[in-house]
Coordinates of C-alpha atoms and ligand atoms in Angstrom, one line a residue:
X1 CA 53.0 -17.5 -19.0
X2 CA 50.1 -14.7 -18.0
X3 CA 48.2 -13.5 -21.1
X4 CA 45.4 -10.7 -20.7
X5 CA 42.5 -11.2 -23.4
X6 CA 40.8 -7.9 -24.4
X7 CA 37.3 -8.5 -26.0
X8 CA 33.7 -6.9 -26.2
X9 CA 32.1 -10.2 -25.6
X10 CA 31.9 -13.6 -24.0
X11 CA 29.5 -16.0 -23.8
X12 CA 27.7 -17.3 -21.9
X13 CA 27.6 -13.3 -20.5
X14 CA 27.6 -11.5 -23.6
X15 CA 27.3 -13.4 -26.8
X16 CA 26.2 -11.8 -30.3
X17 CA 28.0 -14.0 -32.7
X18 CA 31.3 -16.2 -33.0
X19 CA 33.6 -14.1 -31.2
X20 CA 31.9 -14.4 -27.7
X21 CA 31.8 -18.3 -28.0
X22 CA 36.0 -17.9 -29.0
X23 CA 36.8 -15.7 -26.1
X24 CA 35.2 -17.8 -23.8
X25 CA 36.3 -21.5 -25.2
X26 CA 40.4 -20.3 -26.1
X27 CA 41.0 -19.4 -22.5
X28 CA 39.8 -22.5 -20.9
X29 CA 41.9 -24.7 -23.2
X30 CA 44.8 -22.1 -22.4
X31 CA 44.0 -22.4 -18.8
X32 CA 44.1 -26.4 -19.3
X33 CA 47.5 -26.0 -20.7
X34 CA 48.8 -24.3 -18.2
X35 CA 48.4 -20.6 -19.0
X36 CA 47.0 -18.0 -16.5
X37 CA 44.8 -15.9 -18.7
X38 CA 42.4 -12.8 -17.4
X39 CA 40.0 -12.0 -19.9
X40 CA 39.1 -7.9 -19.8
X41 CA 35.6 -6.7 -21.0
X42 CA 32.8 -4.3 -20.5
X43 CA 30.6 -4.5 -17.7
X44 CA 27.3 -3.8 -19.6
X45 CA 24.0 -3.8 -17.6
X46 CA 22.3 -7.1 -17.2
X47 CA 25.0 -9.5 -18.4
X48 CA 26.7 -10.5 -15.4
X49 CA 23.1 -10.3 -12.8
X50 CA 24.4 -14.0 -11.3
X51 CA 28.1 -13.8 -11.4
X52 CA 28.3 -13.2 -7.4
X53 CA 30.4 -10.8 -5.5
X54 CA 33.3 -9.0 -7.3
X55 CA 36.6 -7.5 -6.0
X56 CA 37.6 -4.1 -7.5
X57 CA 41.1 -4.0 -8.3
X58 CA 41.2 -0.8 -9.8
X59 CA 39.9 2.9 -10.0
X60 CA 39.7 5.6 -12.3
X61 CA 38.4 9.1 -11.5
X62 CA 38.0 10.1 -15.2
X63 CA 37.6 7.5 -17.8
X64 CA 36.6 8.7 -21.3
X65 CA 34.1 11.4 -19.4
X66 CA 33.2 9.5 -16.2
X67 CA 34.9 7.4 -13.1
X68 CA 35.2 3.5 -14.0
X69 CA 36.5 0.7 -11.7
X70 CA 37.9 -2.6 -12.8
X71 CA 36.4 -5.9 -10.9
X72 CA 38.1 -8.9 -11.0
X73 CA 35.5 -12.3 -10.4
X74 CA 35.6 -15.9 -11.1
X75 CA 32.9 -17.1 -13.3
X76 CA 32.4 -20.3 -15.7
X77 CA 35.9 -21.2 -15.3
X78 CA 37.2 -18.1 -16.3
X79 CA 38.7 -15.4 -14.5
X80 CA 37.2 -12.0 -15.7
X81 CA 37.8 -8.6 -15.2
X82 CA 35.1 -6.2 -15.6
X83 CA 35.4 -2.6 -16.8
X84 CA 32.5 -0.9 -14.7
X85 CA 32.7 2.6 -16.4
X86 CA 28.5 3.2 -15.8
X87 CA 28.4 6.3 -18.8
X88 CA 29.9 4.1 -21.4
X89 CA 28.3 0.7 -20.9
X90 CA 25.2 0.9 -18.1
X91 CA 22.8 0.6 -21.2
X92 CA 20.0 -2.0 -22.2
X93 CA 20.3 -4.1 -25.2
X94 CA 22.9 -5.0 -27.5
X95 CA 26.8 -4.2 -27.2
X96 CA 27.3 -2.3 -30.4
X97 CA 24.1 -0.5 -31.5
X98 CA 20.8 0.9 -29.9
X99 CA 17.4 -0.2 -30.2
X100 CA 17.0 1.3 -33.6
X101 CA 19.8 -0.6 -35.0
X102 CA 22.2 2.3 -35.0
X103 CA 25.7 2.4 -34.0
X104 CA 26.2 4.1 -29.9
X105 CA 27.3 7.5 -30.8
X106 CA 30.5 7.3 -28.8
X107 CA 31.3 3.7 -29.3
X108 CA 35.1 5.0 -29.5
X109 CA 34.9 6.4 -26.1
X110 CA 33.6 2.8 -25.0
X111 CA 35.9 0.7 -27.1
X112 CA 38.7 3.6 -26.5
X113 CA 38.3 2.8 -22.8
X114 CA 38.2 -0.9 -22.6
X115 CA 41.9 -0.6 -24.7
X116 CA 43.1 1.9 -22.9
X117 CA 42.4 0.0 -19.5
X118 CA 44.0 -3.1 -21.0
X119 CA 47.0 -1.7 -21.7
X120 CA 47.0 -0.3 -18.1
X121 CA 46.3 -3.4 -16.6
X122 CA 48.8 -5.7 -18.8
X123 CA 51.9 -3.4 -17.7
X124 CA 50.9 -4.2 -14.5
X125 CA 50.7 -0.2 -13.3
X126 CA 47.1 -1.4 -12.2
X127 CA 46.9 -4.3 -9.9
X128 CA 50.7 -4.5 -9.3
X129 CA 50.6 -8.3 -8.1
X130 CA 49.4 -9.2 -12.0
X131 CA 51.6 -8.3 -15.0
X132 CA 50.9 -9.6 -18.9
X133 CA 53.7 -11.8 -20.5
X134 CA 51.4 -11.0 -23.7
X135 CA 48.2 -9.2 -24.7
X136 CA 45.9 -10.7 -27.1
X137 CA 43.7 -8.4 -28.5
X138 CA 40.3 -9.4 -30.5
X139 CA 38.6 -7.4 -33.1
X140 CA 38.3 -3.9 -33.8
X141 CA 36.5 -2.9 -30.2
X142 CA 40.6 -3.7 -28.8
X143 CA 42.3 -2.5 -31.7
X144 CA 43.3 0.2 -30.2
X145 CA 45.4 -2.0 -27.2
X146 CA 48.6 -2.6 -28.9
X147 CA 49.0 1.3 -29.7
X148 CA 48.2 2.2 -26.4
X149 CA 50.8 -0.5 -25.7
X150 CA 53.6 0.7 -27.7
X151 CA 53.3 4.1 -26.3
X152 CA 54.6 2.7 -23.2
X153 CA 57.5 2.1 -25.1
X154 CA 60.2 -0.8 -24.6
X155 CA 59.0 -3.1 -21.6
X156 CA 55.2 -3.0 -22.3
X157 CA 54.1 -6.4 -23.2
X158 CA 54.1 -7.6 -26.7
X159 CA 50.6 -8.2 -28.0
X160 CA 48.7 -10.1 -30.8
X161 CA 45.7 -9.0 -32.3
X162 CA 43.1 -11.6 -34.0
X163 CA 40.5 -10.6 -36.6
X164 CA 37.0 -12.6 -36.0
X165 CA 35.4 -10.7 -38.9
X166 CA 37.9 -8.2 -41.3
X167 CA 34.4 -6.4 -42.4
X168 CA 33.9 -4.6 -38.7
X169 CA 36.9 -2.1 -38.9
X170 CA 36.0 0.6 -36.0
X171 CA 36.3 3.6 -38.2
X172 CA 35.6 6.8 -37.0
X173 CA 36.1 10.7 -37.5
X174 CA 40.0 11.7 -37.4
X175 CA 39.2 14.1 -35.0
X176 CA 38.5 11.6 -32.5
X177 CA 42.0 11.0 -31.8
X178 CA 42.1 13.9 -29.3
X179 CA 39.7 12.6 -27.1
X180 CA 41.5 9.1 -27.2
X181 CA 44.6 10.7 -26.4
X182 CA 46.5 8.8 -29.7
X183 CA 50.2 10.6 -31.0
X184 CA 49.6 12.6 -33.7
X185 CA 52.9 11.3 -35.1
X186 CA 50.8 8.0 -35.8
X187 CA 48.0 9.7 -37.9
X188 CA 49.3 8.6 -41.2
X189 CA 48.3 5.7 -43.5
X190 CA 51.5 3.5 -42.1
X191 CA 50.0 4.2 -38.6
X192 CA 46.2 4.2 -37.5
X193 CA 44.8 6.5 -40.1
X194 CA 42.7 4.5 -42.7
X195 CA 41.5 7.5 -45.5
X196 CA 41.4 10.3 -43.0
X197 CA 39.4 8.0 -39.8
X198 CA 40.7 6.6 -37.1
X199 CA 40.9 2.8 -37.6
X200 CA 40.6 0.9 -34.4
X201 CA 41.4 -2.4 -36.2
X202 CA 44.0 -0.6 -38.8
X203 CA 45.8 0.6 -35.6
X204 CA 45.9 -3.2 -34.0
X205 CA 47.0 -4.7 -37.5
X206 CA 49.7 -1.8 -37.7
X207 CA 50.9 -1.8 -34.2
X208 CA 50.9 -5.5 -33.0
X209 CA 53.5 -7.9 -32.8
X210 CA 51.9 -10.3 -34.4
X211 CA 48.5 -11.0 -36.3
X212 CA 46.2 -13.5 -36.3
X213 CA 42.8 -14.9 -38.4
X214 CA 40.2 -17.6 -37.5
X215 CA 41.3 -19.7 -40.4
X216 CA 44.2 -20.5 -42.9
X217 CA 42.0 -20.0 -45.7
X218 CA 40.6 -16.4 -44.4
X219 CA 44.7 -15.4 -44.0
X220 CA 45.1 -16.2 -47.3
X221 CA 41.5 -14.4 -48.7
X222 CA 42.0 -11.0 -46.7
X223 CA 45.3 -10.4 -48.9
X224 CA 42.9 -9.3 -51.7
X225 CA 40.7 -6.9 -52.1
X226 CA 37.4 -8.5 -52.5
X227 CA 38.1 -10.3 -49.1
X228 CA 40.4 -7.4 -47.4
X229 CA 37.7 -4.6 -47.7
X230 CA 40.7 -1.9 -48.1
X231 CA 43.0 -3.5 -45.6
X232 CA 44.4 -6.3 -47.5
X233 CA 47.5 -3.9 -47.8
X234 CA 47.8 -3.8 -44.8
X235 CA 47.6 -7.6 -44.6
X236 CA 50.3 -7.8 -47.8
X237 CA 52.6 -5.4 -45.4
X238 CA 52.7 -7.6 -42.4
X239 CA 53.6 -10.4 -44.7
X240 CA 54.5 -13.6 -42.2
X241 CA 53.1 -11.7 -39.2
X242 CA 50.2 -12.6 -40.2
X243 CA 48.9 -16.7 -39.6
X244 CA 45.8 -18.1 -39.6
X245 CA 45.0 -20.5 -36.6
X246 CA 41.8 -22.4 -37.2
X247 CA 39.0 -21.9 -34.5
X248 CA 38.0 -25.1 -32.3
X249 CA 34.9 -25.5 -30.6
X250 CA 34.1 -26.2 -26.3
X251 CA 33.1 -29.3 -26.4
X252 CA 31.6 -29.3 -23.0
X253 CA 29.4 -26.3 -24.0
X254 CA 28.5 -28.4 -27.6
X255 CA 28.0 -32.1 -27.4
X256 CA 25.0 -34.2 -28.1
X257 CA 25.9 -36.2 -25.0
X258 CA 25.6 -33.8 -22.6
X259 CA 24.3 -30.8 -24.0
X260 CA 21.6 -29.5 -21.5
X261 CA 20.2 -27.3 -23.6
X262 CA 18.7 -30.3 -25.5
X263 CA 16.0 -33.1 -24.5
X264 CA 17.3 -36.2 -25.9
X265 CA 20.6 -36.9 -25.9
X266 CA 23.1 -39.2 -28.2
X267 CA 26.4 -40.5 -28.9
X268 CA 28.0 -41.6 -32.2
X269 CA 27.5 -44.2 -33.8
X270 CA 24.0 -44.4 -32.4
X271 CA 22.1 -41.2 -33.1
X272 CA 18.1 -42.8 -32.8
X273 CA 17.5 -40.1 -30.5
X274 CA 18.0 -37.2 -33.0
X275 CA 14.3 -38.6 -34.5
X276 CA 13.1 -37.0 -30.7
X277 CA 14.5 -34.1 -31.2
X278 CA 13.5 -33.7 -34.9
X279 CA 10.0 -34.1 -34.2
X280 CA 10.1 -31.1 -31.1
X281 CA 11.6 -29.0 -34.0
X282 CA 8.6 -29.9 -36.4
X283 CA 6.3 -29.2 -33.4
X284 CA 8.0 -26.0 -32.6
X285 CA 8.3 -25.0 -36.3
X286 CA 4.7 -25.8 -36.9
X287 CA 6.4 -28.4 -40.0
X288 CA 4.5 -31.3 -41.1
X289 CA 6.8 -34.2 -41.1
X290 CA 8.0 -35.8 -44.8
X291 CA 10.3 -38.3 -46.1
X292 CA 13.0 -35.6 -47.1
X293 CA 15.6 -33.7 -44.7
X294 CA 14.8 -31.2 -42.1
X295 CA 17.6 -28.4 -42.8
X296 CA 18.2 -25.8 -40.5
X297 CA 19.7 -22.4 -40.4
X298 CA 20.9 -20.6 -37.0
X299 CA 22.7 -17.3 -38.3
X300 CA 22.7 -13.4 -38.2
X301 CA 20.9 -12.3 -41.4
X302 CA 23.3 -10.2 -43.0
X303 CA 24.6 -10.0 -46.4
X304 CA 27.7 -11.6 -46.0
X305 CA 25.9 -15.0 -44.4
X306 CA 24.2 -15.7 -48.6
X307 CA 20.8 -16.4 -47.2
X308 CA 19.1 -14.2 -50.3
X309 CA 20.2 -17.2 -52.2
X310 CA 18.5 -19.4 -49.9
X311 CA 15.3 -17.5 -50.0
X312 CA 16.0 -17.8 -54.0
X313 CA 16.4 -21.9 -54.0
X314 CA 13.4 -22.6 -52.0
X315 CA 10.6 -23.2 -54.1
X316 CA 12.5 -25.9 -56.0
X317 CA 14.0 -27.1 -52.6
X318 CA 10.6 -27.5 -51.1
X319 CA 9.4 -29.3 -54.4
X320 CA 12.4 -31.9 -54.1
X321 CA 11.2 -32.7 -50.3
X322 CA 13.1 -30.4 -48.1
X323 CA 11.6 -28.6 -45.3
X324 CA 13.5 -25.8 -43.4
X325 CA 13.6 -24.4 -40.0
X326 CA 15.5 -20.9 -39.7
X327 CA 16.3 -19.3 -36.4
X328 CA 18.1 -15.9 -36.6
X329 CA 17.7 -11.6 -36.7
X330 CA 19.3 -8.8 -38.3
X331 CA 18.5 -7.5 -42.0
X332 CA 14.9 -6.5 -41.7
X333 CA 14.3 -7.1 -45.5
X334 CA 15.8 -10.5 -45.3
X335 CA 13.7 -11.0 -41.9
X336 CA 10.6 -10.3 -44.2
X337 CA 11.6 -12.9 -46.8
X338 CA 11.9 -15.9 -44.1
X339 CA 8.2 -14.9 -42.3
X340 CA 6.8 -14.5 -46.2
X341 CA 8.2 -17.7 -47.1
X342 CA 6.9 -19.6 -43.6
X343 CA 3.5 -18.2 -44.5
X344 CA 3.8 -19.1 -48.3
X345 CA 4.9 -22.8 -47.4
X346 CA 3.3 -23.1 -44.0
X347 CA 3.9 -26.7 -43.6
X348 CA 7.9 -26.8 -45.2
X349 CA 9.1 -23.8 -44.0
X350 CA 9.3 -22.3 -40.4
X351 CA 10.8 -19.0 -39.1
X352 CA 11.7 -17.7 -35.5
X353 CA 13.2 -14.2 -36.0
X354 CA 15.0 -13.6 -33.0
X355 CA 18.5 -14.8 -30.8
X356 CA 17.9 -17.9 -28.7
X357 CA 20.9 -20.1 -27.2
X358 CA 18.6 -22.9 -26.3
X359 CA 16.5 -23.0 -30.0
X360 CA 20.1 -23.4 -31.7
X361 CA 21.8 -25.9 -29.9
X362 CA 18.1 -28.0 -30.2
X363 CA 18.4 -27.1 -34.2
X364 CA 21.4 -28.4 -34.5
X365 CA 20.6 -31.9 -32.3
X366 CA 17.3 -32.6 -34.4
X367 CA 17.8 -31.2 -38.1
X368 CA 19.3 -33.4 -40.5
X369 CA 21.7 -30.5 -42.0
X370 CA 22.8 -27.1 -41.4
X371 CA 22.5 -24.7 -44.4
X372 CA 25.7 -22.0 -44.5
X373 CA 26.1 -20.2 -48.0
X374 CA 28.1 -17.4 -46.6
X375 CA 29.9 -14.9 -49.6
X376 CA 32.5 -14.9 -46.8
X377 CA 33.3 -16.9 -43.8
X378 CA 36.3 -16.0 -41.4
X379 CA 35.7 -19.5 -39.5
X380 CA 32.2 -20.2 -39.0
X381 CA 31.3 -22.1 -35.7
X382 CA 27.4 -23.4 -36.8
X383 CA 29.0 -25.8 -39.4
X384 CA 31.6 -26.8 -36.9
X385 CA 28.7 -27.5 -34.6
X386 CA 26.8 -29.2 -37.0
X387 CA 29.5 -31.7 -37.7
X388 CA 29.6 -32.6 -34.1
X389 CA 26.0 -33.0 -33.9
X390 CA 25.4 -34.7 -37.0
X391 CA 23.3 -32.1 -38.6
X392 CA 25.8 -32.0 -42.1
X393 CA 26.8 -29.0 -43.0
X394 CA 26.3 -27.9 -46.8
X395 CA 28.6 -24.8 -46.8
X396 CA 30.1 -22.4 -49.4
X397 CA 33.9 -23.0 -50.3
X398 CA 35.3 -20.3 -48.6
X399 CA 37.2 -19.2 -45.4
X400 CA 37.1 -21.8 -42.3
X401 CA 34.1 -23.5 -43.9
X402 CA 36.8 -24.8 -46.4
X403 CA 38.8 -25.4 -43.5
X404 CA 36.6 -27.7 -42.3
X405 CA 34.0 -29.6 -43.9
X406 CA 35.1 -31.6 -47.1
X407 CA 32.2 -32.8 -49.4
X408 CA 31.1 -36.1 -49.9
X409 CA 30.3 -36.4 -53.6
X410 CA 34.0 -35.1 -54.4
X411 CA 35.7 -37.3 -51.8
X412 CA 33.4 -40.4 -50.8
X413 CA 35.8 -41.6 -48.6
X414 CA 36.7 -38.6 -46.2
X415 CA 33.2 -36.7 -47.1
X416 CA 31.6 -34.9 -44.2
X417 CA 29.3 -32.4 -45.6
X418 CA 28.0 -30.9 -49.2
X419 CA 30.6 -27.9 -50.5
X420 CA 29.7 -25.5 -53.4
X421 CA 31.6 -23.0 -55.2
X422 CA 30.9 -20.5 -56.5
X423 CA 28.5 -18.9 -54.4
X424 CA 25.6 -18.5 -56.3
X425 CA 21.7 -19.7 -56.4
X426 CA 22.8 -22.1 -58.6
X427 CA 25.4 -23.6 -57.0
X428 CA 23.6 -23.8 -53.8
X429 CA 20.7 -25.5 -55.5
X430 CA 22.8 -28.2 -57.0
X431 CA 24.2 -28.6 -52.9
X432 CA 20.6 -28.5 -51.4
X433 CA 19.8 -31.6 -54.4
X434 CA 22.7 -33.1 -53.7
X435 CA 21.9 -33.6 -50.0
X436 CA 18.6 -34.4 -50.6
X437 CA 19.5 -37.4 -52.7
X438 CA 22.1 -38.8 -50.3
X439 CA 19.7 -38.4 -47.6
X440 CA 17.4 -40.8 -49.4
X441 CA 20.0 -43.3 -49.6
X442 CA 19.8 -44.0 -45.9
X443 CA 23.1 -46.1 -45.3
X444 CA 25.4 -43.2 -47.1
X445 CA 23.7 -40.3 -45.4
X446 CA 24.4 -42.3 -41.8
X447 CA 27.8 -43.2 -43.1
X448 CA 28.7 -39.7 -43.7
X449 CA 27.2 -38.5 -40.9
X450 CA 29.6 -41.1 -38.7
X451 CA 32.7 -39.4 -40.2
X452 CA 31.3 -36.0 -39.6
X453 CA 31.0 -36.5 -35.7
X454 CA 34.5 -38.5 -35.5
X455 CA 36.1 -35.0 -37.0
X456 CA 38.5 -33.6 -34.4
X457 CA 36.9 -30.3 -33.4
X458 CA 39.0 -29.3 -30.1
X459 CA 40.7 -26.7 -29.4
X460 CA 44.1 -28.7 -28.1
X461 CA 46.0 -27.9 -30.8
X462 CA 45.2 -24.3 -32.1
X463 CA 45.5 -23.5 -28.5
X464 CA 49.0 -25.0 -28.6
X465 CA 49.9 -23.0 -31.6
X466 CA 48.7 -19.4 -29.8
X467 CA 51.0 -20.7 -26.4
X468 CA 53.9 -21.1 -29.0
X469 CA 52.9 -17.6 -30.4
X470 CA 52.7 -15.8 -27.1
X471 CA 56.3 -17.0 -26.1
X472 CA 57.8 -16.0 -29.5
X473 CA 56.5 -12.5 -29.4
X474 CA 57.7 -12.5 -25.8
X475 CA 61.3 -13.6 -26.7
X476 CA 61.3 -11.2 -29.9
X477 CA 60.4 -8.2 -27.2
X478 CA 62.8 -9.2 -24.9
X479 CA 60.5 -8.9 -22.0
X480 CA 61.4 -10.6 -19.2
X481 CA 59.4 -14.1 -18.1
Ligands
LIG501 P1 29.3 -15.2 -36.8 O1 30.4 -14.8 -35.9 O2 29.8 -14.3 -38.0 O3 27.9 -14.7 -36.4 P2 29.6 -17.7 -36.3 O4 29.2 -18.9 -37.4 O5 31.1 -17.9 -36.0 O6 29.4 -16.6 -37.1 O7 29.3 -17.9 -35.0 C1 27.2 -17.6 -34.9 C2 27.3 -18.1 -33.3 O8 26.2 -17.4 -32.8 C3 26.9 -19.6 -33.0 O9 27.1 -20.0 -31.6 C4 25.5 -19.7 -33.3 O10 24.9 -20.3 -32.9 C5 25.1 -18.1 -32.8 N1 24.1 -17.9 -33.5 C6 23.5 -17.1 -34.5 N2 22.1 -16.6 -34.6 C7 21.8 -17.2 -33.3 C8 20.3 -16.8 -33.2 N3 19.4 -16.1 -33.8 N4 20.1 -17.3 -32.0 C9 20.8 -17.9 -31.0 N5 22.3 -18.1 -31.9 C10 22.6 -17.7 -32.9

């Protein structure tokens, strides 16, 4: 079976969040199970400096306003197809936004072009030797792929649309449909229109043969207005075509026994080396070691992540003996809030504003706990990395956080962390206090840690589920193998 992935990110080349990790790890797991996966993504400036020679497999004289090529290359165990369209992607910085934080004004053309090329690659019109049996589109950036495929009529490969976060919907003024070559008859509420706008994610949800999201609980939550954010009607309309498949983690990239980005390695049940990693973090974040737990945050700083609640909970947390090391970036007010907290409590709170892959690993390997108080969380990866590294997760009961962490006070025999609900400052504070109390009981803490580190977080089972779905949609659409 041959599957084409289409996505805007793939780690380690380009990553702004969990999407990048998943688009790297899931193909590797599929490859290990015998699926021929190719990953199509934009060739951003700087992202591919070290991958070596590429082979040009297709050329476009005019793709959304300029010439472009598709280049094939093997890198990091993956078969990549890079869309090299300098007028769209040869720019500095972030894949989605300009230096001032506003969206690139031509994002509809950039990701429309990506989807257009995905549909052409998938049907074999560009590279006659390779045709996809199924296409897997990820998030709004690839939302037009199912629509462009549907425009090719019967015989085009079937598609699957995965929602990694329904908050980002790719909405653009209705007029852009002409530039994107979208069919006029589809510009209705039953098609790709979203209240007068062109909805990239909506298009994917309407035209894909199957829709998935990244945890079973989030798949239920997005049927409601509070979580569906305007797309709940579409999710309900698709009914049984929407499934929740839990993300896994890449245990080669995220494993405390081998992780090249951490200094002291360890393997359960012997976690003594964590102490050296913790000392390093204290130095890096300027913290004074104490008897209480060192907790960390590794996160985008956005409303979704609920870290404003943590800011407000800090005085009581510190009084109870907690220490905090935070790595994150995003919302300016929140960044300032944590920088101010580090100034107000220099020996107890340390803040690093920015994006630092190595430090993200080191925080998991040396902190005692990781705090993830999200208001919603499609799956969440940092709590899973926490489980694997014995950095106990303290999480809100929502989405994938609810599906991956079991509260150790409510369920002492199976608990792997601390879970709180509702997502309020009081409930978060209570969970932080429970964690501090548990930490003081060293044998109990070690027991929870051992259980956490044993949890199966591999991609194997979820990748097998995806393979079943690729097979089923291929059979439904009658596309020959
Ligand atoms: P989301 O995709 O919503 O940002 P996830 O928990 O699914 O959240 O994935 C976040 C990923 O991004 C993890 O791999 C995490 O380690 C990483 N990450 C988040 N913020 C930073 C940061 N400031 N520096 C380094 N890595 C980060």
